[in-house]
């Protein structure tokens, strides 16, 4: 049984992983016609591509891929490979002279985990897109979560392994899928409140040494239910609030937390209260899954 993001029909996920350099990238592909999308950037230090385009008031509504990647700002280059892969298949926003694939991207800082010169680039983004499938999403220390770490507010010696997690929820004919790349400065807890990773002593410790390792949690949520861009933005905000349930502290000055919502819009609108609740629960489960999956 598929309990990951790809249980939502029409969406595929692919990874490229460098276990030696401790980095990687992950691509989420909607159906070829694209997905209505928006995003929320509550972390003070995000690194993104095409982020402004996702604002509700901007003209382009659909995206054709989403890249989550390691390598800090260097890793944004991998989006070019995803764009090339989509262009080769005739997928993109129609313009008079070419179809232009729209591929937003966001990164985590993982340069201190392995080899800082190992970064996803165009070839690696292309390969991640090539690897995309609707099979259950491989989770743990893979793709963009390969070099992720958590619980770093006491310094790098206290860091625990993060990773990539995913979840799928369906209730009353409403369904969502979530994927999280978990690399926060804070601890990770289960939705029930159990400490899963990190020292668990809170941000007031005398040895508090932020900034020695950089941080960020990236979230992607997908659904088939019809949304406007404004709807997607509200759900992205809901996804951000879910991080506070399972990451403590969250949205700090040293995090670049970013949340994306994509809708293939092939099903009717869903009850907004139920949809928002499912988004929050799925994100919380995906964050916890990132830690649990890398433990095997």
CSV table of C-alpha atoms in Angstrom, one decimal:
chain,number,residue,atom,x,y,z
A,1,UNK,CA,0.0,0.0,0.0
A,2,UNK,CA,1.3,3.4,-1.0
A,3,UNK,CA,1.2,5.8,1.9
A,4,UNK,CA,3.4,8.5,0.3
A,5,UNK,CA,2.8,11.5,-1.9
A,6,UNK,CA,2.6,9.5,-5.1
A,7,UNK,CA,-0.6,7.8,-3.8
A,8,UNK,CA,-2.2,11.0,-5.2
A,9,UNK,CA,-2.9,10.0,-8.9
A,10,UNK,CA,-1.0,11.9,-11.5
A,11,UNK,CA,2.0,12.9,-9.4
A,12,UNK,CA,5.5,11.4,-9.7
A,13,UNK,CA,8.7,11.8,-7.6
A,14,UNK,CA,12.3,11.2,-8.6
A,15,UNK,CA,15.5,11.4,-6.6
A,16,UNK,CA,19.2,11.8,-7.4
A,17,UNK,CA,21.4,10.9,-4.5
A,18,UNK,CA,25.1,11.3,-3.8
A,19,UNK,CA,25.8,9.2,-0.7
A,20,UNK,CA,29.5,10.0,-0.8
A,21,UNK,CA,29.2,13.8,-1.0
A,22,UNK,CA,26.1,13.7,1.2
A,23,UNK,CA,23.8,15.7,-1.0
A,24,UNK,CA,21.0,15.2,-3.6
A,25,UNK,CA,17.9,16.5,-5.2
A,26,UNK,CA,14.3,15.5,-5.5
A,27,UNK,CA,11.8,16.4,-8.3
A,28,UNK,CA,8.0,16.3,-8.0
A,29,UNK,CA,6.2,16.1,-11.4
A,30,UNK,CA,2.5,16.8,-11.8
A,31,UNK,CA,0.5,15.7,-14.9
A,32,UNK,CA,1.9,17.1,-18.2
A,33,UNK,CA,-0.7,20.0,-18.2
A,34,UNK,CA,0.9,21.2,-15.0
A,35,UNK,CA,-0.5,22.1,-11.5
A,36,UNK,CA,-2.0,25.2,-10.0
A,37,UNK,CA,0.6,26.2,-7.4
A,38,UNK,CA,1.5,28.7,-4.7
A,39,UNK,CA,3.9,28.8,-1.8
A,40,UNK,CA,4.6,30.3,1.6
A,41,UNK,CA,8.1,31.3,2.7
A,42,UNK,CA,8.0,31.9,6.5
A,43,UNK,CA,11.6,31.1,7.2
A,44,UNK,CA,13.7,34.2,7.2
A,45,UNK,CA,16.5,32.7,5.1
A,46,UNK,CA,15.0,30.9,2.1
A,47,UNK,CA,16.9,30.2,-1.1
A,48,UNK,CA,14.5,29.7,-4.0
A,49,UNK,CA,14.0,30.0,-7.8
A,50,UNK,CA,10.7,31.2,-9.3
A,51,UNK,CA,9.3,31.9,-5.8
A,52,UNK,CA,7.9,35.3,-6.7
A,53,UNK,CA,6.0,33.7,-9.6
A,54,UNK,CA,4.0,31.7,-7.2
A,55,UNK,CA,2.4,34.7,-5.5
A,56,UNK,CA,-1.4,34.7,-5.9
A,57,UNK,CA,-1.5,37.9,-7.9
A,58,UNK,CA,1.1,36.8,-10.5
A,59,UNK,CA,-0.2,35.8,-14.0
A,60,UNK,CA,1.2,32.2,-14.5
A,61,UNK,CA,-1.0,29.8,-12.6
A,62,UNK,CA,0.5,26.3,-13.4
A,63,UNK,CA,3.9,24.9,-12.7
A,64,UNK,CA,5.3,21.8,-14.5
A,65,UNK,CA,7.7,20.6,-11.9
A,66,UNK,CA,9.1,21.3,-8.4
A,67,UNK,CA,12.7,20.8,-7.4
A,68,UNK,CA,13.8,20.4,-3.8
A,69,UNK,CA,17.5,20.2,-3.5
A,70,UNK,CA,20.6,20.2,-1.4
A,71,UNK,CA,23.8,22.2,-2.2
A,72,UNK,CA,22.6,25.6,-0.9
A,73,UNK,CA,22.2,28.3,-3.6
A,74,UNK,CA,24.5,26.2,-5.8
A,75,UNK,CA,21.9,23.5,-5.9
A,76,UNK,CA,19.4,25.8,-7.7
A,77,UNK,CA,21.3,25.0,-10.9
A,78,UNK,CA,19.6,21.6,-10.9
A,79,UNK,CA,16.3,23.2,-11.9
A,80,UNK,CA,17.8,23.9,-15.3
A,81,UNK,CA,18.1,20.1,-15.8
A,82,UNK,CA,14.5,19.6,-14.9
A,83,UNK,CA,13.5,22.4,-17.3
A,84,UNK,CA,15.5,20.7,-20.1
A,85,UNK,CA,13.9,17.3,-19.4
A,86,UNK,CA,10.4,18.8,-19.6
A,87,UNK,CA,11.2,20.8,-22.7
A,88,UNK,CA,12.3,17.7,-24.5
A,89,UNK,CA,8.9,16.2,-23.9
A,90,UNK,CA,7.0,19.3,-25.1
A,91,UNK,CA,5.8,20.2,-21.6
A,92,UNK,CA,5.6,23.8,-20.5
A,93,UNK,CA,3.7,27.1,-20.5
A,94,UNK,CA,2.7,28.0,-24.1
A,95,UNK,CA,4.3,31.1,-25.6
A,96,UNK,CA,4.4,32.2,-29.2
A,97,UNK,CA,7.8,30.6,-29.9
A,98,UNK,CA,8.3,27.8,-27.4
A,99,UNK,CA,6.8,25.9,-24.5
A,100,UNK,CA,8.5,27.2,-21.3
A,101,UNK,CA,8.5,24.8,-18.4
A,102,UNK,CA,7.9,26.5,-15.1
A,103,UNK,CA,9.9,24.8,-12.3
A,104,UNK,CA,10.1,26.5,-8.9
A,105,UNK,CA,12.9,25.3,-6.7
A,106,UNK,CA,14.1,25.6,-3.0
A,107,UNK,CA,17.2,24.4,-1.3
A,108,UNK,CA,18.6,23.3,2.0
A,109,UNK,CA,22.1,24.0,3.3
A,110,UNK,CA,23.9,20.7,3.6
A,111,UNK,CA,27.5,21.8,2.6
A,112,UNK,CA,28.8,21.0,6.1
A,113,UNK,CA,27.5,17.4,6.1
A,114,UNK,CA,29.7,15.8,3.5
A,115,UNK,CA,31.9,17.2,0.7
A,116,UNK,CA,31.1,20.9,0.4
A,117,UNK,CA,32.1,20.8,-3.3
A,118,UNK,CA,29.5,18.1,-4.0
A,119,UNK,CA,26.4,19.9,-5.2
A,120,UNK,CA,23.4,19.0,-7.5
A,121,UNK,CA,23.6,20.7,-10.8
A,122,UNK,CA,21.9,20.6,-14.2
A,123,UNK,CA,22.8,16.9,-15.0
A,124,UNK,CA,21.6,15.8,-11.6
A,125,UNK,CA,18.3,17.6,-11.9
A,126,UNK,CA,17.8,16.0,-15.3
A,127,UNK,CA,18.5,12.6,-13.8
A,128,UNK,CA,16.1,13.1,-10.9
A,129,UNK,CA,13.4,14.0,-13.4
A,130,UNK,CA,14.3,10.9,-15.5
A,131,UNK,CA,14.0,8.8,-12.3
A,132,UNK,CA,10.5,10.1,-11.4
A,133,UNK,CA,7.8,7.5,-11.0
A,134,UNK,CA,4.5,6.9,-9.3
A,135,UNK,CA,5.9,4.2,-7.1
A,136,UNK,CA,6.0,4.8,-3.3
A,137,UNK,CA,8.5,7.5,-2.6
A,138,UNK,CA,11.9,6.3,-1.3
A,139,UNK,CA,12.5,8.1,2.0
A,140,UNK,CA,15.2,8.7,4.5
A,141,UNK,CA,18.7,9.7,3.5
A,142,UNK,CA,17.9,10.0,-0.2
A,143,UNK,CA,17.4,12.9,-2.7
A,144,UNK,CA,17.3,16.3,-1.2
A,145,UNK,CA,17.3,14.8,2.3
A,146,UNK,CA,20.6,13.0,1.9
A,147,UNK,CA,22.7,15.5,3.9
A,148,UNK,CA,19.9,16.8,6.1
A,149,UNK,CA,20.5,17.2,9.9
A,150,UNK,CA,18.4,18.3,12.8
A,151,UNK,CA,18.7,19.6,16.4
A,152,UNK,CA,21.7,21.8,15.8
A,153,UNK,CA,21.1,24.7,18.3
A,154,UNK,CA,23.8,23.3,20.6
A,155,UNK,CA,26.3,23.2,17.7
A,156,UNK,CA,27.3,20.5,15.1
A,157,UNK,CA,28.4,18.0,17.7
A,158,UNK,CA,24.8,17.6,18.8
A,159,UNK,CA,23.3,17.3,15.3
A,160,UNK,CA,21.2,14.2,14.5
A,161,UNK,CA,20.4,12.8,11.1
A,162,UNK,CA,17.4,14.3,9.3
A,163,UNK,CA,16.2,13.2,5.9
A,164,UNK,CA,13.2,13.1,3.5
A,165,UNK,CA,9.8,11.9,4.5
A,166,UNK,CA,6.4,11.6,2.9
A,167,UNK,CA,2.8,10.9,3.9
A,168,UNK,CA,-0.6,10.4,2.3
A,169,UNK,CA,-4.0,11.0,3.9
A,170,UNK,CA,-7.6,10.5,2.7
A,171,UNK,CA,-10.8,11.2,4.6
A,172,UNK,CA,-14.3,11.5,3.4
A,173,UNK,CA,-13.2,11.4,-0.3
A,174,UNK,CA,-10.7,14.2,0.2
A,175,UNK,CA,-7.0,13.3,-0.1
A,176,UNK,CA,-3.6,15.0,0.0
A,177,UNK,CA,0.0,13.9,-0.2
A,178,UNK,CA,3.0,15.6,1.5
A,179,UNK,CA,6.8,15.4,1.2
A,180,UNK,CA,9.2,17.0,3.6
A,181,UNK,CA,13.0,17.6,3.5
A,182,UNK,CA,13.8,18.0,7.2
A,183,UNK,CA,16.9,20.0,8.0
A,184,UNK,CA,15.9,22.3,10.9
A,185,UNK,CA,18.0,23.8,13.7
A,186,UNK,CA,15.3,22.6,16.1
A,187,UNK,CA,14.4,19.2,17.4
A,188,UNK,CA,11.9,16.9,15.6
A,189,UNK,CA,9.0,15.4,17.5
A,190,UNK,CA,6.2,13.0,16.5
A,191,UNK,CA,2.7,14.4,16.1
A,192,UNK,CA,2.0,12.8,19.5
A,193,UNK,CA,4.8,14.8,21.2
A,194,UNK,CA,7.6,12.2,21.4
A,195,UNK,CA,11.1,13.5,20.8
A,196,UNK,CA,12.4,11.8,17.7
A,197,UNK,CA,15.7,13.6,16.9
A,198,UNK,CA,17.8,16.3,18.5
A,199,UNK,CA,19.1,16.9,22.1
A,200,UNK,CA,15.6,17.9,23.3
A,201,UNK,CA,16.8,20.6,25.8
A,202,UNK,CA,15.2,23.5,24.1
A,203,UNK,CA,16.6,26.8,22.7
A,204,UNK,CA,17.6,28.3,26.1
A,205,UNK,CA,20.6,26.1,26.7
A,206,UNK,CA,23.8,27.9,27.8
A,207,UNK,CA,25.7,26.4,24.9
A,208,UNK,CA,23.3,27.8,22.3
A,209,UNK,CA,25.5,28.2,19.2
A,210,UNK,CA,23.3,28.8,16.1
A,211,UNK,CA,24.6,29.4,12.7
A,212,UNK,CA,27.5,26.9,12.8
A,213,UNK,CA,25.4,24.6,10.6
A,214,UNK,CA,22.7,26.1,8.4
A,215,UNK,CA,19.2,24.9,8.3
A,216,UNK,CA,15.8,24.8,6.5
A,217,UNK,CA,12.8,22.5,6.2
A,218,UNK,CA,11.1,22.2,2.7
A,219,UNK,CA,7.6,21.0,2.3
A,220,UNK,CA,5.5,20.0,-0.8
A,221,UNK,CA,1.8,19.2,-0.6
A,222,UNK,CA,-0.2,17.9,-3.6
A,223,UNK,CA,-3.9,17.3,-4.2
A,224,UNK,CA,-6.2,16.6,-7.1
A,225,UNK,CA,-8.9,18.9,-5.7
A,226,UNK,CA,-9.4,22.2,-7.6
A,227,UNK,CA,-7.8,25.2,-6.0
A,228,UNK,CA,-7.2,28.8,-7.0
A,229,UNK,CA,-3.7,30.2,-6.5
A,230,UNK,CA,-5.1,32.1,-3.4
A,231,UNK,CA,-6.4,28.8,-2.1
A,232,UNK,CA,-3.1,27.1,-2.6
A,233,UNK,CA,-1.3,30.0,-0.8
A,234,UNK,CA,-3.6,29.6,2.2
A,235,UNK,CA,-2.9,25.9,2.3
A,236,UNK,CA,0.8,26.6,2.1
A,237,UNK,CA,0.5,28.8,5.2
A,238,UNK,CA,-1.4,25.9,6.9
A,239,UNK,CA,1.5,23.6,6.0
A,240,UNK,CA,3.9,26.0,7.6
A,241,UNK,CA,1.9,26.1,10.8
A,242,UNK,CA,2.1,22.3,10.9
A,243,UNK,CA,5.9,22.5,11.2
A,244,UNK,CA,5.5,24.1,14.6
A,245,UNK,CA,3.7,20.9,15.8
A,246,UNK,CA,6.7,18.7,15.1
A,247,UNK,CA,9.8,21.0,15.0
A,248,UNK,CA,10.8,22.9,18.1
A,249,UNK,CA,11.8,25.7,17.7
A,250,UNK,CA,10.6,26.2,14.2
A,251,UNK,CA,10.8,29.2,11.8
A,252,UNK,CA,13.9,30.6,13.6
A,253,UNK,CA,16.2,33.2,12.3
A,254,UNK,CA,18.5,30.4,11.0
A,255,UNK,CA,15.8,28.5,9.0
A,256,UNK,CA,14.5,29.1,5.5
A,257,UNK,CA,11.3,27.1,5.8
A,258,UNK,CA,9.4,26.9,2.5
A,259,UNK,CA,6.1,25.2,1.7
A,260,UNK,CA,4.6,24.6,-1.7
A,261,UNK,CA,1.1,23.4,-2.6
A,262,UNK,CA,0.3,21.9,-6.0
A,263,UNK,CA,-3.1,21.0,-7.4
A,264,UNK,CA,-3.8,19.0,-10.6
A,265,UNK,CA,-7.4,20.4,-10.4
A,266,UNK,CA,-9.0,17.3,-11.8
A,267,UNK,CA,-11.5,16.8,-9.0
A,268,UNK,CA,-14.1,19.3,-7.6
A,269,UNK,CA,-13.3,21.6,-4.8
A,270,UNK,CA,-13.1,20.1,-1.4
A,271,UNK,CA,-14.4,21.3,1.9
A,272,UNK,CA,-11.7,23.9,2.9
A,273,UNK,CA,-11.8,23.1,6.6
A,274,UNK,CA,-11.2,19.4,5.9
A,275,UNK,CA,-8.6,20.0,3.3
A,276,UNK,CA,-6.7,22.4,5.6
A,277,UNK,CA,-6.8,19.8,8.4
A,278,UNK,CA,-5.5,17.1,6.1
A,279,UNK,CA,-2.7,19.3,4.9
A,280,UNK,CA,-1.5,20.0,8.4
A,281,UNK,CA,-1.8,16.4,9.5
A,282,UNK,CA,0.0,15.1,6.4
A,283,UNK,CA,2.9,17.6,6.8
A,284,UNK,CA,3.4,16.7,10.5
A,285,UNK,CA,3.5,13.0,9.5
A,286,UNK,CA,5.9,13.6,6.7
A,287,UNK,CA,8.3,15.4,9.0
A,288,UNK,CA,8.3,12.6,11.5
A,289,UNK,CA,8.6,10.1,8.7
A,290,UNK,CA,11.8,11.7,7.5
A,291,UNK,CA,13.5,10.8,10.8
A,292,UNK,CA,11.9,7.4,11.3
A,293,UNK,CA,12.6,6.3,7.7
A,294,UNK,CA,16.3,7.1,7.9
A,295,UNK,CA,16.5,4.8,10.9
A,296,UNK,CA,15.1,2.0,8.7
